[in-house]
CSV table of C-alpha atoms in Angstrom, one decimal:
chain,number,residue,atom,x,y,z
A,1,MET,CA,-34.6,-7.5,14.5
A,2,SER,CA,-32.1,-7.6,11.7
A,3,LYS,CA,-28.4,-8.5,12.2
A,4,PRO,CA,-26.1,-5.5,11.6
A,5,SER,CA,-24.3,-5.7,8.3
A,6,ARG,CA,-20.6,-6.5,8.2
A,7,GLN,CA,-18.2,-3.6,7.6
A,8,ILE,CA,-16.3,-4.4,4.4
A,9,VAL,CA,-13.5,-2.2,3.2
A,10,THR,CA,-11.5,-2.5,0.0
A,11,VAL,CA,-7.9,-1.2,0.0
A,12,PHE,CA,-5.5,-0.8,-2.9
A,13,THR,CA,-1.9,0.2,-2.4
A,14,ASP,CA,1.2,0.7,-4.5
A,15,ALA,CA,4.7,2.0,-4.0
A,16,SER,CA,7.3,3.6,-6.1
A,17,PHE,CA,11.0,3.2,-5.4
A,18,CYS,CA,14.2,4.5,-6.9
A,19,HIS,CA,17.0,2.0,-6.6
A,20,LYS,CA,19.7,4.6,-7.2
A,21,THR,CA,18.6,7.2,-4.5
A,22,LYS,CA,16.4,5.0,-2.3
A,23,ALA,CA,13.7,7.6,-2.6
A,24,ALA,CA,10.2,6.1,-2.2
A,25,GLY,CA,6.6,7.0,-2.0
A,26,PHE,CA,3.3,5.2,-1.6
A,27,ALA,CA,-0.4,5.6,-2.3
A,28,VAL,CA,-3.5,4.0,-0.9
A,29,TRP,CA,-7.1,4.0,-2.1
A,30,ILE,CA,-9.7,2.9,0.4
A,31,LYS,CA,-13.4,2.3,-0.5
A,32,THR,CA,-16.4,1.6,1.6
A,33,ASP,CA,-20.1,1.8,0.8
A,34,ALA,CA,-20.1,5.3,2.5
A,35,CYS,CA,-16.9,6.9,1.2
A,36,THR,CA,-13.6,6.7,-0.8
A,37,LEU,CA,-10.3,7.8,0.7
A,38,ARG,CA,-7.2,8.5,-1.2
A,39,HIS,CA,-3.8,9.3,0.2
A,40,ALA,CA,-0.2,9.4,-1.1
A,41,GLY,CA,2.9,10.1,1.0
A,42,ALA,CA,6.4,9.3,2.0
A,43,PHE,CA,7.4,6.5,4.3
A,44,LYS,CA,8.4,7.1,7.9
A,45,ILE,CA,11.0,4.3,7.8
A,46,ASP,CA,14.0,3.7,5.7
A,47,ILE,CA,13.3,1.7,2.5
A,48,ASN,CA,16.1,-0.2,0.8
A,49,GLU,CA,14.3,-2.4,-1.7
A,50,ALA,CA,11.2,-2.1,-3.9
A,51,TRP,CA,9.5,-5.1,-2.1
A,52,GLU,CA,10.0,-3.3,1.2
A,53,ALA,CA,8.3,-0.2,-0.2
A,54,GLU,CA,5.4,-2.4,-1.4
A,55,THR,CA,5.2,-4.1,2.0
A,56,ALA,CA,5.2,-0.8,3.9
A,57,ALA,CA,2.6,0.6,1.4
A,58,LEU,CA,0.3,-2.4,2.0
A,59,ALA,CA,0.7,-2.0,5.8
A,60,ASN,CA,0.0,1.7,5.6
A,61,GLY,CA,-3.2,1.1,3.6
A,62,ILE,CA,-4.4,-1.6,6.1
A,63,CYS,CA,-3.6,0.6,9.1
A,64,ALA,CA,-5.3,3.6,7.5
A,65,ALA,CA,-8.5,1.6,6.9
A,66,LEU,CA,-8.4,0.4,10.5
A,67,GLY,CA,-7.8,3.8,12.0
A,68,ARG,CA,-9.5,6.3,9.7
A,69,LEU,CA,-12.7,4.2,9.5
A,70,ASP,CA,-12.6,3.0,13.1
A,71,MET,CA,-13.2,-0.6,12.1
A,72,LYS,CA,-14.8,-2.8,14.7
A,73,ALA,CA,-14.7,-6.5,15.4
A,74,GLY,CA,-16.2,-8.6,12.6
A,75,GLY,CA,-15.1,-6.2,9.9
A,76,LEU,CA,-13.3,-7.3,6.8
A,77,ILE,CA,-10.5,-5.6,4.8
A,78,VAL,CA,-9.9,-6.9,1.3
A,79,ALA,CA,-6.5,-5.4,0.3
A,80,ALA,CA,-4.9,-5.6,-3.1
A,81,SER,CA,-1.3,-5.2,-4.0
A,82,ASP,CA,0.7,-5.8,-7.2
A,83,CYS,CA,3.5,-7.3,-5.2
A,84,LEU,CA,3.3,-11.0,-4.3
A,85,ARG,CA,6.2,-10.8,-1.9
A,86,ALA,CA,4.5,-8.0,0.1
A,87,ILE,CA,1.4,-10.1,0.3
A,88,ASP,CA,3.4,-13.1,1.5
A,89,ILE,CA,5.2,-11.1,4.1
A,90,ILE,CA,2.0,-9.6,5.6
A,91,GLU,CA,0.4,-13.1,5.6
A,92,GLY,CA,3.5,-14.5,7.4
A,93,ARG,CA,4.7,-16.6,4.5
A,94,GLY,CA,7.8,-16.6,2.3
A,95,GLY,CA,10.6,-16.7,4.8
A,96,GLN,CA,11.9,-14.1,7.2
A,97,PRO,CA,12.1,-10.5,6.1
A,98,GLY,CA,14.5,-8.2,7.8
A,99,LYS,CA,13.9,-6.6,11.2
A,100,ALA,CA,12.1,-3.5,9.9
A,101,MET,CA,9.7,-5.5,7.7
A,102,ARG,CA,9.0,-7.9,10.6
A,103,LYS,CA,8.2,-5.0,12.8
A,104,VAL,CA,5.8,-3.6,10.1
A,105,ARG,CA,4.2,-7.0,9.6
A,106,ASP,CA,3.8,-7.6,13.3
A,107,HIS,CA,2.3,-4.2,13.8
A,108,VAL,CA,-0.4,-4.8,11.1
A,109,ARG,CA,-1.2,-8.3,12.4
A,110,GLY,CA,-1.4,-7.1,16.0
A,111,GLU,CA,-3.8,-4.2,15.0
A,112,LEU,CA,-6.0,-6.6,13.1
A,113,LYS,CA,-6.1,-9.1,15.9
A,114,ALA,CA,-6.7,-6.4,18.6
A,115,ARG,CA,-9.7,-5.1,16.6
A,116,GLY,CA,-11.0,-8.5,15.5
A,117,VAL,CA,-10.9,-7.5,11.9
A,118,GLU,CA,-10.4,-10.1,9.2
A,119,LEU,CA,-7.9,-9.5,6.3
A,120,ARG,CA,-8.0,-11.0,2.9
A,121,LEU,CA,-5.1,-10.1,0.5
A,122,LYS,CA,-5.4,-10.2,-3.2
A,123,HIS,CA,-2.9,-9.8,-6.1
A,124,VAL,CA,-3.7,-7.3,-8.8
A,125,LYS,CA,-1.5,-7.4,-12.0
A,126,ALA,CA,0.3,-4.2,-12.4
A,127,HIS,CA,0.4,-1.9,-15.5
A,128,LYS,CA,-2.6,-3.3,-17.3
A,129,GLY,CA,-4.1,0.1,-17.9
A,130,LYS,CA,-7.3,1.7,-17.0
A,131,SER,CA,-9.2,0.1,-19.8
A,132,ALA,CA,-8.5,-3.4,-18.2
A,133,GLY,CA,-11.2,-2.7,-15.7
A,134,PRO,CA,-11.9,-0.9,-12.4
A,135,ARG,CA,-9.4,-2.8,-10.3
A,136,HIS,CA,-6.6,-1.9,-12.8
A,137,ALA,CA,-7.8,1.7,-13.0
A,138,VAL,CA,-7.4,2.0,-9.2
A,139,ASN,CA,-4.0,0.4,-9.3
A,140,GLU,CA,-2.9,2.8,-12.0
A,141,TRP,CA,-4.1,5.8,-9.8
A,142,CYS,CA,-2.0,4.4,-6.9
A,143,ASP,CA,1.0,3.8,-9.2
A,144,GLY,CA,0.9,7.3,-10.5
A,145,ALA,CA,0.4,9.0,-7.1
A,146,ALA,CA,3.2,6.9,-5.6
A,147,LYS,CA,5.5,7.9,-8.4
A,148,VAL,CA,4.8,11.6,-7.9
A,149,VAL,CA,5.8,11.3,-4.2
A,150,MET,CA,8.9,9.3,-5.0
A,151,ARG,CA,10.0,11.8,-7.6
A,152,GLU,CA,9.5,14.7,-5.2
A,153,ARG,CA,11.6,12.8,-2.6
A,154,ARG,CA,14.3,12.1,-5.1
A,155,ALA,CA,14.4,15.8,-6.2
A,156,ALA,CA,14.5,17.0,-2.6
A,157,ASN,CA,17.5,14.8,-1.9
A,158,SER,CA,19.4,15.7,-5.0
A,159,ASN,CA,21.3,18.8,-6.1
A,160,VAL,CA,20.4,17.8,-9.7
A,161,ARG,CA,17.2,19.3,-11.1
A,162,PRO,CA,14.9,16.6,-12.4
A,163,ARG,CA,14.4,16.3,-16.1
A,164,SER,CA,10.9,17.3,-17.3
A,165,SER,CA,10.1,13.7,-18.1
A,166,ASP,CA,10.9,12.8,-14.4
A,167,THR,CA,8.2,15.1,-13.1
A,168,SER,CA,5.3,13.8,-15.2
A,169,VAL,CA,2.8,11.3,-13.9
A,170,ALA,CA,3.3,8.0,-15.7
């Protein structure tokens, strides 16, 4: 009798943050052998810095993989972010983040531990373009989708109509 194969899930995340208005959005791309899931949205918590947005996006992607794919013990999530600080925070390195990000980090780590799922975090260099390979193409999709959400949030919180260049996907 053969041993069941290990469930391996790849997750890419990115965030977009406007320092002036604090508007933010995130996108996640999740891939298994069986399916690909893509999602972009606004955060449920207040975001005050770009690294917080990146950390929350990474957490959202990991938790989406755990929940939407009903991951079981022995599974592996390989998650990629273009933010080294977000990776360090989720891994528990790099000093103490504020209360909100500690809560986000602790939630992710608790979910992984409770399910017995291993996490490996990887850095992907940002803005290399789709021609730099499949990892960069996925990162570019996440970047563009997160920017759309951020711009929608910025426009919704402003009395000023966005310029046409602000509504295009970068």
